[in-house]
Short mmCIF file of C-alpha atoms in Angstrom, two decimals:
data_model
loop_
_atom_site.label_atom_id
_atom_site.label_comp_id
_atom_site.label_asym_id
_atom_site.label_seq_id
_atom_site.Cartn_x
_atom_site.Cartn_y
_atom_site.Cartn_z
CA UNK A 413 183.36 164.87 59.62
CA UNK A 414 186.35 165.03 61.36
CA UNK A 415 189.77 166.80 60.32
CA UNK A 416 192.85 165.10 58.72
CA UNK A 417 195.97 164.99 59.75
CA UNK A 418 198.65 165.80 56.87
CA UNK A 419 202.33 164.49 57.00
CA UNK A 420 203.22 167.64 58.47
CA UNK A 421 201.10 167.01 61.08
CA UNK A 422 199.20 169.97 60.36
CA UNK A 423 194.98 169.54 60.35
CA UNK A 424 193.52 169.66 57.02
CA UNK A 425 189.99 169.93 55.93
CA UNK A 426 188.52 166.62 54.83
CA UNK A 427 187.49 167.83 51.51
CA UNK A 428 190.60 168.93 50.12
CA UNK A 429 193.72 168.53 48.83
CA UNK A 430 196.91 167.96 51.29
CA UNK A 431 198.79 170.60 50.45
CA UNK A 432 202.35 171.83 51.33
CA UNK A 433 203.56 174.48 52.74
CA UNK A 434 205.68 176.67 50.31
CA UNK A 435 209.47 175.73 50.32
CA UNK A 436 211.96 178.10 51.24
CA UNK A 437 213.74 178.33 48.42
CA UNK A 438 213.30 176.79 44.66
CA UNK A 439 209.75 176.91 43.60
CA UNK A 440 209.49 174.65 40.48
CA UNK A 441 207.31 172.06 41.27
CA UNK A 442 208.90 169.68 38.30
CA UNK A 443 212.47 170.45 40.06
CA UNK A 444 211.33 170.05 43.73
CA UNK A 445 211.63 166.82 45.02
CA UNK A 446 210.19 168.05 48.24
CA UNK A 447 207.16 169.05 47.06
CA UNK A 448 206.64 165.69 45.10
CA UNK A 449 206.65 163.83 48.60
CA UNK A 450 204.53 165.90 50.13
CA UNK A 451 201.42 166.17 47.42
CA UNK A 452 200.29 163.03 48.77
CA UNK A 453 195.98 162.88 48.44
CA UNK A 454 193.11 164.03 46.35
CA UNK A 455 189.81 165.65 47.59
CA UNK A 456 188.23 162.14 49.68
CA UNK A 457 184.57 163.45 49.16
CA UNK A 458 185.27 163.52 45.28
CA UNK A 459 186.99 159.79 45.34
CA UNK A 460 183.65 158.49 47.12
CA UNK A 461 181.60 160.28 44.88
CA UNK A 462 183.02 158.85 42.11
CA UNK A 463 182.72 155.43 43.06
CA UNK A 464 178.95 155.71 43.62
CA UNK A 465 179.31 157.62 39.99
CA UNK A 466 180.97 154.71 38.23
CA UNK A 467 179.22 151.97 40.66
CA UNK A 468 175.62 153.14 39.17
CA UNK A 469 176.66 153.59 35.48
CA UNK A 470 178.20 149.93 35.34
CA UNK A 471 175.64 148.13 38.11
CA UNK A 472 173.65 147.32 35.08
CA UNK A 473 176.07 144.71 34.48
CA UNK A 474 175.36 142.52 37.42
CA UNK A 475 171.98 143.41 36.85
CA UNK A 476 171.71 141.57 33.37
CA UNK A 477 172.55 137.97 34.02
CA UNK A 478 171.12 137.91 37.43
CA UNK A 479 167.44 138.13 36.49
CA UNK A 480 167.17 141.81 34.63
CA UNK A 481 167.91 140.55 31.17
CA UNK A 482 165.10 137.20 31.72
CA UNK A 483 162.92 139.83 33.69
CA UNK A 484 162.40 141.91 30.52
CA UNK A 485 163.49 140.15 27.77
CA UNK A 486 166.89 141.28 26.43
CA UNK A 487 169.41 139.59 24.19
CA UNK A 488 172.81 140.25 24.61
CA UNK A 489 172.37 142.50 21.74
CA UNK A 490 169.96 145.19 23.31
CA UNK A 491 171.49 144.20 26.80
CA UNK A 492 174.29 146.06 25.19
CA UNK A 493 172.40 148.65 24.03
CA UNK A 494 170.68 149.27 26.75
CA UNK A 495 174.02 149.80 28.61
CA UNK A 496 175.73 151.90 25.98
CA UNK A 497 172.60 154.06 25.67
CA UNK A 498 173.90 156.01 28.85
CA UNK A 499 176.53 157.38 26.90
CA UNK A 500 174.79 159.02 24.13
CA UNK A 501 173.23 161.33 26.66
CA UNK A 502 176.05 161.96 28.33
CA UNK A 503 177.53 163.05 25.29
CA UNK A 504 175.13 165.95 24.20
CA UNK A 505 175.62 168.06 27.61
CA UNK A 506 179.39 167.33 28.64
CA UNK A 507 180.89 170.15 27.05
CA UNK A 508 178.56 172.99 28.36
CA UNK A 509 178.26 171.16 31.76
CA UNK A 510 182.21 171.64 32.42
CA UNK A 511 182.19 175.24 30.74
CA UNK A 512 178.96 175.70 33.53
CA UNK A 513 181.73 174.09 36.22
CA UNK A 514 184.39 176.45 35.08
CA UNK A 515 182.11 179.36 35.60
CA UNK A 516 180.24 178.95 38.33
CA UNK A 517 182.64 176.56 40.36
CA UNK A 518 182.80 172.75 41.52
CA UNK A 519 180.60 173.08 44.37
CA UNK A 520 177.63 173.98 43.14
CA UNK A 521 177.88 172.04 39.80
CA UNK A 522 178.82 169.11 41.05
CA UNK A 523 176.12 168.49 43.56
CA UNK A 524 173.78 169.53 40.97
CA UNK A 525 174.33 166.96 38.95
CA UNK A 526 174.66 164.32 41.61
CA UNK A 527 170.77 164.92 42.81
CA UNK A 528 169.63 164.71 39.15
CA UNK A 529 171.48 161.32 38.93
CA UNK A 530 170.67 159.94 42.23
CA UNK A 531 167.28 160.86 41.75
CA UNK A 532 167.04 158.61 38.61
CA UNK A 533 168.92 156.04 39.87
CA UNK A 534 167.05 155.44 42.53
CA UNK A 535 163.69 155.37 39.95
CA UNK A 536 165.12 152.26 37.89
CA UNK A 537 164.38 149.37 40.49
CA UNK A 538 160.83 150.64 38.95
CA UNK A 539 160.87 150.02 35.49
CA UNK A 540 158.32 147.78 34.04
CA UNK A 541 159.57 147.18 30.52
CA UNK A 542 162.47 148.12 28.48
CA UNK A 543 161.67 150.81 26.92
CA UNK A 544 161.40 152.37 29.91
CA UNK A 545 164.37 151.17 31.30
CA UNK A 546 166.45 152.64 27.63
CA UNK A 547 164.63 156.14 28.55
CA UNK A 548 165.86 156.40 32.05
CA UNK A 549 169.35 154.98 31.35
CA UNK A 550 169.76 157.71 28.43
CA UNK A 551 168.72 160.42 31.03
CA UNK A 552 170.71 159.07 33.88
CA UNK A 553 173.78 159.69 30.96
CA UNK A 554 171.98 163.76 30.57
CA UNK A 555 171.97 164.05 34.46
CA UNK A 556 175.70 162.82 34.80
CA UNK A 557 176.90 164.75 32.28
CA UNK A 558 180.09 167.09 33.00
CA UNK A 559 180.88 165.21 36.28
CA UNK A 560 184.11 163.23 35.36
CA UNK A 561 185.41 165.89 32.89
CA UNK A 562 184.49 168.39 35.73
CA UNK A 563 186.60 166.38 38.37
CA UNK A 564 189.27 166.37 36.37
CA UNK A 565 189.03 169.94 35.39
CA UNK A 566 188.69 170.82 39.65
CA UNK A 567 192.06 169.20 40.04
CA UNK A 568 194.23 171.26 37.44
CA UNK A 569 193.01 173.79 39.94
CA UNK A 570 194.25 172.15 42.93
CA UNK A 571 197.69 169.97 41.59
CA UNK A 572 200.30 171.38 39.39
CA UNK A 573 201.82 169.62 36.71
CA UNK A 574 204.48 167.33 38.18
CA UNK A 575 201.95 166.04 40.81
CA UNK A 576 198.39 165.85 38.69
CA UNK A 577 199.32 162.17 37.16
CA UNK A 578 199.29 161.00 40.88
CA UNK A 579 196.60 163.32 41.92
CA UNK A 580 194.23 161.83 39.15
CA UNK A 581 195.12 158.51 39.92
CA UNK A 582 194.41 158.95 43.54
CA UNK A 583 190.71 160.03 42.29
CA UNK A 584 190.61 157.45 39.54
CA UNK A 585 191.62 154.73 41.86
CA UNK A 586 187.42 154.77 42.22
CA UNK A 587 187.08 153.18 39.46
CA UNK A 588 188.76 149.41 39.92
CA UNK A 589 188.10 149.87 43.49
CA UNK A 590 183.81 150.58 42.84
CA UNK A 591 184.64 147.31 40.16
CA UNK A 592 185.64 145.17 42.75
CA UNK A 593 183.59 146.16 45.85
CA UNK A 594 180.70 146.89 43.62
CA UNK A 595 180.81 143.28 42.33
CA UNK A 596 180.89 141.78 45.46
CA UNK A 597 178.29 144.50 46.98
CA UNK A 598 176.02 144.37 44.15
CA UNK A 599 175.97 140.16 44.26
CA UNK A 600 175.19 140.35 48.22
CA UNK A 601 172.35 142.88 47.56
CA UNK A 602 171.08 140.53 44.57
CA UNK A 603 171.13 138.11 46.69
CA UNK A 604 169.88 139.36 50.17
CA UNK A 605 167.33 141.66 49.19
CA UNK A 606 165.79 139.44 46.73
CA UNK A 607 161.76 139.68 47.80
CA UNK A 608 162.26 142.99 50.03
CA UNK A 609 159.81 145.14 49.75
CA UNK A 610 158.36 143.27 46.81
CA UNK A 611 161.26 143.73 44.75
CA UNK A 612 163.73 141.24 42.46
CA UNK A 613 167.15 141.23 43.84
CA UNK A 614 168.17 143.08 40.60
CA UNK A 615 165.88 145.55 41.43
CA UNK A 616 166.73 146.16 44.89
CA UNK A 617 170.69 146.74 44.18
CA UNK A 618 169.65 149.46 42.13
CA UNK A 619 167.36 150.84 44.52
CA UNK A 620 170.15 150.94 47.52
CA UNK A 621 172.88 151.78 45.25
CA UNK A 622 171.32 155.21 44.12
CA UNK A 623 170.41 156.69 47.31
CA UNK A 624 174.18 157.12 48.37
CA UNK A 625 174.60 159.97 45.30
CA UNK A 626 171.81 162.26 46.75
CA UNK A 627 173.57 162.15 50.32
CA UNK A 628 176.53 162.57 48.86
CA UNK A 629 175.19 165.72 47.13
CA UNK A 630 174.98 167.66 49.90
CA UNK A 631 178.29 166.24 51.65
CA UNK A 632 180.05 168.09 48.32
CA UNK A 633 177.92 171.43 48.67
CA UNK A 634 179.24 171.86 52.20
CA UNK A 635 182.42 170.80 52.68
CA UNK A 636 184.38 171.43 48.56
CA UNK A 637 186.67 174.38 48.23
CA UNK A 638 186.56 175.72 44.54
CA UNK A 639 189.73 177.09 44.26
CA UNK A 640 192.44 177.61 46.76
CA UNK A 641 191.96 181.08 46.78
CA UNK A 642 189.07 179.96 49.08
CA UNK A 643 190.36 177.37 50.97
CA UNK A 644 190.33 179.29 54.36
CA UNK A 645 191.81 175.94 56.10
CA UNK A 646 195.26 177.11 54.28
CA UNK A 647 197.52 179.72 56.31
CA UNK A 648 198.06 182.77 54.12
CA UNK A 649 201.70 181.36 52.80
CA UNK A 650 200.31 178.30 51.91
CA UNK A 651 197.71 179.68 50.17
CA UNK A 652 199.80 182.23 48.06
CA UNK A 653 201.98 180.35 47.36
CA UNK A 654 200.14 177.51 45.68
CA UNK A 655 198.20 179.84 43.97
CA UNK A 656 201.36 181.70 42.57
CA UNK A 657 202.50 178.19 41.22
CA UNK A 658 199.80 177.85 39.33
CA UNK A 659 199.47 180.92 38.20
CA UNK A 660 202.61 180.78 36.57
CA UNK A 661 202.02 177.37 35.30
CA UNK A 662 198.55 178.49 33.28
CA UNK A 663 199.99 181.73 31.93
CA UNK A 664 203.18 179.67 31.05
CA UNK A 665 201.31 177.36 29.09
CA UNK A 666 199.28 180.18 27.47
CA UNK A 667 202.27 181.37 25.85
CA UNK A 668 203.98 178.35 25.20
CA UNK A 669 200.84 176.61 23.33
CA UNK A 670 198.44 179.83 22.14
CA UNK A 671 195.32 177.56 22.49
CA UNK A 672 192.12 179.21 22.72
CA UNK A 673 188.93 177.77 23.55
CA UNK A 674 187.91 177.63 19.85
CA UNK A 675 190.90 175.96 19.08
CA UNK A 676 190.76 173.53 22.25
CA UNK A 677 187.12 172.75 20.37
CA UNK A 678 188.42 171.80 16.49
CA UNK A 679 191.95 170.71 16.75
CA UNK A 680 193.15 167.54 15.30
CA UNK A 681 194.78 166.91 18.14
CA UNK A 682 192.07 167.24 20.97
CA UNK A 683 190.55 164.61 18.21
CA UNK A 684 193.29 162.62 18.64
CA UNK A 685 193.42 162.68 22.08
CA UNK A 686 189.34 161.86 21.94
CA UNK A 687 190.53 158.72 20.05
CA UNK A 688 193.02 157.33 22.31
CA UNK A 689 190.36 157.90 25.25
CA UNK A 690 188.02 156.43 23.29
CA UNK A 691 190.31 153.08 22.97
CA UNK A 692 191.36 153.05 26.91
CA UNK A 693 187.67 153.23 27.14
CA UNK A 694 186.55 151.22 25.62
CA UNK A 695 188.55 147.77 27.28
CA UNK A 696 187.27 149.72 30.52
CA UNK A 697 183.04 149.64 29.64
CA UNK A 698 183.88 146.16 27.59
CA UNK A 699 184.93 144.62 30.85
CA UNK A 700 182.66 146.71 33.12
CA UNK A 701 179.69 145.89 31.31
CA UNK A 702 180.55 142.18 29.91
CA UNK A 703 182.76 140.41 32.97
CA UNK A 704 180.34 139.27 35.07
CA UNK A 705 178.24 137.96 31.82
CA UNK A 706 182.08 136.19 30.59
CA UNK A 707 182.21 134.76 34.42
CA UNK A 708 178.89 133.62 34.36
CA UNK A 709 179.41 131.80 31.06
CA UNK A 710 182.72 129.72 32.74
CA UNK A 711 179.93 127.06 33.14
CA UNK A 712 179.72 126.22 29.69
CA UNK A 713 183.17 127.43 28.26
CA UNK A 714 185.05 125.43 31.07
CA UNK A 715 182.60 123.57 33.00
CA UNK A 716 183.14 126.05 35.71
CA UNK A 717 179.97 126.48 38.25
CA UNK A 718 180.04 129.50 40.80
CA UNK A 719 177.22 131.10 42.81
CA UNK A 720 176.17 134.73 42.26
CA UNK A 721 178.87 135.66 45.34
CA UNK A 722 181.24 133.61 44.13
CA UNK A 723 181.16 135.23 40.43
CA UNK A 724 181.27 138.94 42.18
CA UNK A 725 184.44 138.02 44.00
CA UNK A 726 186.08 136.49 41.15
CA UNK A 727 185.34 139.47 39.45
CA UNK A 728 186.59 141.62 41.91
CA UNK A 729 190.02 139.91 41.17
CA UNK A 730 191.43 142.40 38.26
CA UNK A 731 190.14 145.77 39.84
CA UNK A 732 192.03 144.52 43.32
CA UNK A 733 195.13 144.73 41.53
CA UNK A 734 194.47 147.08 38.91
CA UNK A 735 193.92 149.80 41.52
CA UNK A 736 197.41 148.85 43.34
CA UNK A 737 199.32 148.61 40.34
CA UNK A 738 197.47 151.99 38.90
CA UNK A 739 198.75 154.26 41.93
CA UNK A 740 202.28 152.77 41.63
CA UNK A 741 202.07 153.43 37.77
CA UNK A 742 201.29 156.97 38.36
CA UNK A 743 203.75 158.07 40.81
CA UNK A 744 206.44 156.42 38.48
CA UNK A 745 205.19 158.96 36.20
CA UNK A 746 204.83 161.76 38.10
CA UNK A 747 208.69 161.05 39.51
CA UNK A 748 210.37 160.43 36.08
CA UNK A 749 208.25 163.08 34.11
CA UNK A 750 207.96 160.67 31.61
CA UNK A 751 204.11 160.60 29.98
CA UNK A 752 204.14 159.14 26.35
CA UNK A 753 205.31 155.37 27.20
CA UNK A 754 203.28 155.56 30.68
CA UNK A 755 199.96 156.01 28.42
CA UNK A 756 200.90 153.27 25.67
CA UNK A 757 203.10 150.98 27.33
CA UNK A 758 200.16 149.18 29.63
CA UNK A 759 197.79 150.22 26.63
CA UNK A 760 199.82 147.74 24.15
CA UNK A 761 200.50 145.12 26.99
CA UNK A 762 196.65 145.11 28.01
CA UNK A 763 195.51 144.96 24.30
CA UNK A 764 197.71 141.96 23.41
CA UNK A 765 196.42 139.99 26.40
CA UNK A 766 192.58 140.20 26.43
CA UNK A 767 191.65 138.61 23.01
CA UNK A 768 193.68 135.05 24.13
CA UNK A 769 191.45 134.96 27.40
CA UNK A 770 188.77 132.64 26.39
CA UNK A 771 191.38 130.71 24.13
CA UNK A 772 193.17 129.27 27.31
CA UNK A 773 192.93 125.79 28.70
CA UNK A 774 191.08 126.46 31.70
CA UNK A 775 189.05 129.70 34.14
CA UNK A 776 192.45 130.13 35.82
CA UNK A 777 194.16 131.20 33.08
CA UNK A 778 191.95 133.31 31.18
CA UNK A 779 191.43 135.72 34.19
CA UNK A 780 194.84 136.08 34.45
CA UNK A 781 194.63 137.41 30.75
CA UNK A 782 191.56 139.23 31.88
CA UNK A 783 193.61 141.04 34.59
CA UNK A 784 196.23 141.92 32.99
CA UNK A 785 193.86 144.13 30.41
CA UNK A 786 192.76 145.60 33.60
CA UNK A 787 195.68 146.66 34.75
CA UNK A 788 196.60 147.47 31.65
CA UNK A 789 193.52 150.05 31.42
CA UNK A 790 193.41 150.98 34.97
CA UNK A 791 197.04 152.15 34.52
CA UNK A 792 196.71 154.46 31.18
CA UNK A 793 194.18 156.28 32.37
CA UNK A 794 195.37 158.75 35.19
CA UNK A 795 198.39 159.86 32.88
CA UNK A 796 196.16 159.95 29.90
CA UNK A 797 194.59 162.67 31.18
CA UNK A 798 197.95 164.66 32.43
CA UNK A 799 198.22 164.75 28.56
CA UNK A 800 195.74 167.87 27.33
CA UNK A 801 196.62 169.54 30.85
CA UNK A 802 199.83 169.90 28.82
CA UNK A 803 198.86 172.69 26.49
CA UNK A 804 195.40 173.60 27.79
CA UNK A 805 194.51 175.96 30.45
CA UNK A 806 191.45 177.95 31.61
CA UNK A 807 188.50 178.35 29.49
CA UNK A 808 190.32 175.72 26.89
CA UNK A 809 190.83 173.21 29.46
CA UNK A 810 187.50 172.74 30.47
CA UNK A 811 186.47 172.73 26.55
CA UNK A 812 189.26 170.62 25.67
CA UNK A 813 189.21 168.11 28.40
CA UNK A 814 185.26 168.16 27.82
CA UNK A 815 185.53 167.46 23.98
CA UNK A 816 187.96 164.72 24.61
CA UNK A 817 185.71 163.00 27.60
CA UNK A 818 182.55 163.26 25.32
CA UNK A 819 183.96 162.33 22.04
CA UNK A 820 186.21 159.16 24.35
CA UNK A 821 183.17 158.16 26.24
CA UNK A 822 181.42 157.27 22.76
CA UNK A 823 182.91 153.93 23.63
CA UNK A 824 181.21 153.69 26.56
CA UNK A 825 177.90 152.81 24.23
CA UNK A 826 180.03 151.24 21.58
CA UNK A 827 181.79 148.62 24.17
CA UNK A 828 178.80 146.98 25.20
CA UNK A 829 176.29 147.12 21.99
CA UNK A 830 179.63 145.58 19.96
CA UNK A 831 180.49 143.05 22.31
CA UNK A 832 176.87 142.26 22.83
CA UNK A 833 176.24 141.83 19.05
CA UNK A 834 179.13 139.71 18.63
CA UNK A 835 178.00 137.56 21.09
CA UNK A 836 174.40 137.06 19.49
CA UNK A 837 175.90 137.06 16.10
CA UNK A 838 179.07 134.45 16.54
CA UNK A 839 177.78 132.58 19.88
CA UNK A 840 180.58 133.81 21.57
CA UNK A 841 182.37 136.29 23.85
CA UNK A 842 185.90 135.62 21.61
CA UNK A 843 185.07 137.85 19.22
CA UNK A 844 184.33 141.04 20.80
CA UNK A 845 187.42 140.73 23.19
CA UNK A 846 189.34 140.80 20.06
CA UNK A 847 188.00 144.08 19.14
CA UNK A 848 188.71 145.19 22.47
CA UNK A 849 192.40 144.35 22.17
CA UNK A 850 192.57 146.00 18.52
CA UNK A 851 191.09 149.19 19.83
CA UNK A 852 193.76 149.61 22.89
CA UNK A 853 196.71 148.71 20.49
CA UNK A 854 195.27 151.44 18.15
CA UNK A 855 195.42 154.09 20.43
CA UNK A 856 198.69 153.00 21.64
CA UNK A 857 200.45 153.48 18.31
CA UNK A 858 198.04 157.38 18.30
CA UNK A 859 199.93 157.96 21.55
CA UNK A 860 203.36 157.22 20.36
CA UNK A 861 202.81 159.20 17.58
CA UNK A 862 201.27 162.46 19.54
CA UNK A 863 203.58 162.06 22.29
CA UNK A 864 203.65 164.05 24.96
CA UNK A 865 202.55 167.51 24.09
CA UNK A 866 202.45 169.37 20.79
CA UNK A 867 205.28 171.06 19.54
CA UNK A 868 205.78 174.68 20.08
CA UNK A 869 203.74 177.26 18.05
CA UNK A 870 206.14 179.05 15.68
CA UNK A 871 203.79 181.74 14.96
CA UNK A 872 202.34 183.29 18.68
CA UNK A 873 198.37 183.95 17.83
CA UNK A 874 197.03 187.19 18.86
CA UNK A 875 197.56 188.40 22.24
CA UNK A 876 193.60 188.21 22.83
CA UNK A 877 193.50 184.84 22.51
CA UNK A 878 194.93 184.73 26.25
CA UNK A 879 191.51 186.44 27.13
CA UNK A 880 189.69 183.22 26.21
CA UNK A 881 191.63 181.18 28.68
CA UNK A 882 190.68 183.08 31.31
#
């Protein structure tokens, strides 16, 4: 790997953060405009990671109409299940995984759980039944445990406030982009590499898809800093000074707040929070999992025919411009400081427009429903998650942010084993998009009534309870 070049034209490694060098004077980063130009990317070997991460969780979906679900005899019912069932195992470990992160640092944990999860990926082109296939998707959810949470928790180390909405969307632009290359890769691999080495096309996407998380593995072991107090590619300014900022930041929102890790664990509001996740989610698993099956069934809901290519570009459509939109989204919040309205805003807009998709005249119209829902999710979820970095720091972060990815990620097996049993039980897809759109309005109206951050303790807690952040 070569070095970057940062727009100070100053090298930087190709792991990390671009990061400033400390202004002269004023060193607010919510007052500096200066230093909100010049935060410009997140770590590139944790983007790429993450779309191999998100690629094999939601592969599964091109999987299922394009021989999987015939080859072992799923209904849309346990095709849902059997996609959901990832989530209930990453629920049990994500809370210990990112306290594990926290303690003994984003190197190490990360590529940890990257070889357990590449290693099972690259087992399911081998499953012979579907039990089998429910067992290794529930593990794949145990070995990927922590990661997400754990990126996000790695960048509150690296981004202060006034630049993390940006930051995370910079990272979470992995998501529509793995959506819309992933479609289009995962069709071509169908495709091609249906009868190579013995294997149906299904089989051989997931075969080639998984190997990319074990290189990746070691790619993260060598080349991610921690914290900046070890990033050795910073000059000694640089480096004190960023880690001055947020210092100041974490002990400033240890005072402010007074939330301990127990409390970051049994709040209402980290509940909540969990909730709204859980609704932003859940449109994003709904349409991961279910879009190329709602494509595929354009043949008999509009007379619409389109080869296995053809459906993976057309479903690359909403990502495309869900990523654009989502970076553009996220620096308007990161410039106006605004939060509350950034989360529910394309939340209420996205909600409202997915249940009318399969109501409209013709294919043409209902994906432009369909993308707007994207967008719509792509675009509350960086500055969702600026949200418990608001009162939460240390020890309670990486509970906190951990409770609320576990407890949010639920949806990730509702979406699919809903929409799935709608489907068996009504004979169509309208149904479950309507749930979709309920779910993001709901957490809309939980947003607007958090808002932003919580209000001010009136009586501090005990001193000791700073300890716990540490």
């Amino acid at each position: 790997m070569t070095n970057t070049i940062s727009v100070d034209g100053t090298e930087r490694h190709p792991s990390c953060p671009t990061i400033p060098a400390p202004p002269r004077k004023r060193t607010s980063s919510r007052r500096n405009p200066w230093l909100d130009g010049r935060v410009t990317t997140t770590c590139p070997v944790s983007g790429r990671v993450y779309f191999v991460n998100y690629l094999d969780r939601v592969n599964i979906g091109f999987a299922g109409p394009n021989g999987m679900n015939k080859a072992l005899g799923l209904t849309s019912t346990a095709f849902g299940f059997v996609s959901g069932i990832f989530f209930l195992g990453y629920l049990i470990l994500e809370v210990p995984s990112n306290l594990a992160l926290h303690r003994f640092g984003a190197r190490r944990w990360l590529a940890r759980i990257m070889i357990t999860w590449g290693v099972l990926a690259t087992v399911l082109p081998f499953v012979p039944n579907a039990t089998t296939l429910i067992v290794l998707r529930f593990l794949l959810g145990v070995a990927e445990a922590g990661f997400f949470p754990g990126i996000i928790l790695y960048l509150t180390y690296w981004f202060p406030a006034a630049q993390r909405a940006k930051a995370v969307a910079l990272f979470m632009v992995a998501v529509p982009v793995s959506s819309a290359i992933g479609s289009t890769v995962s069709s071509l691999l169908i495709v091609g590499g249906h009868g190579l080495f013995g294997l149906d096309g299904w089989r051989f996407m997931f075969l080639v898809e998984g190997i990319p998380a074990i290189l990746l593995a070691f790619a993260t072991w060598f080349w991610l800093t921690d914290k900046p107090e070890k990033a050795k590619w910073l000059n000694a300014d640089e480096r004190q000074w960023l880690i001055t900022e947020l210092e100041t930041e974490r002990k400033a929102t240890i005072a402010e707040h007074h939330w301990p890790l127990k409390k970051a664990l049994t709040h209402p509001r980290i509940l909540a929070l969990a909730f709204v996740y859980f609704a932003i989610a859940y449109g994003l698993y709904a349409l991961g999992f279910f879009l190329p099956t709602i494509i595929a069934g354009f043949g008999a809901e509009f007379g619409t025919k389109l080869s296995v290519v053809q459906s993976g570009l057309v479903n690359a459509i909403p990502y495309v411009i869900g990523a654009l939109v989502m970076v553009f989204w996220a620096r308007h919040g990161d410039r106006t400081g605004e939060r509350k309205w950034h989360v529910a805003l394309p939340m209420l807009v996205g909600g409202a427009a997915i249940p009318i998709a399969l109501y409209l005249g013709n294919p043409y119209a209902a994906m432009v429903a369909v993308t707007i829902c994207a967008v719509g999710v792509c675009c509350a979820l960086p500055t969702f998650w600026t949200l418990p970095s608001n009162f939460l720091a240390g020890a309670a972060a990486a509970g906190g942010i951990a409770l609320i990815n576990s407890l949010g990620n639920i949806s990730g097996f509702a979406a699919p084993y809903i929409t799935g049993w709608l489907r068996d039980l009504t004979g169509t897809q309208r149904t479950g998009l309507w749930v979709v759109g309920a779910c993001m309005v709901a957490g809309a109206i939980v947003t607007i009534a958090l808002g932003a951050r919580p209000r001010m303790s009136a009586v501090p807690e005990r001193k000791n309870s700073s300890a716990q952040e540490s």
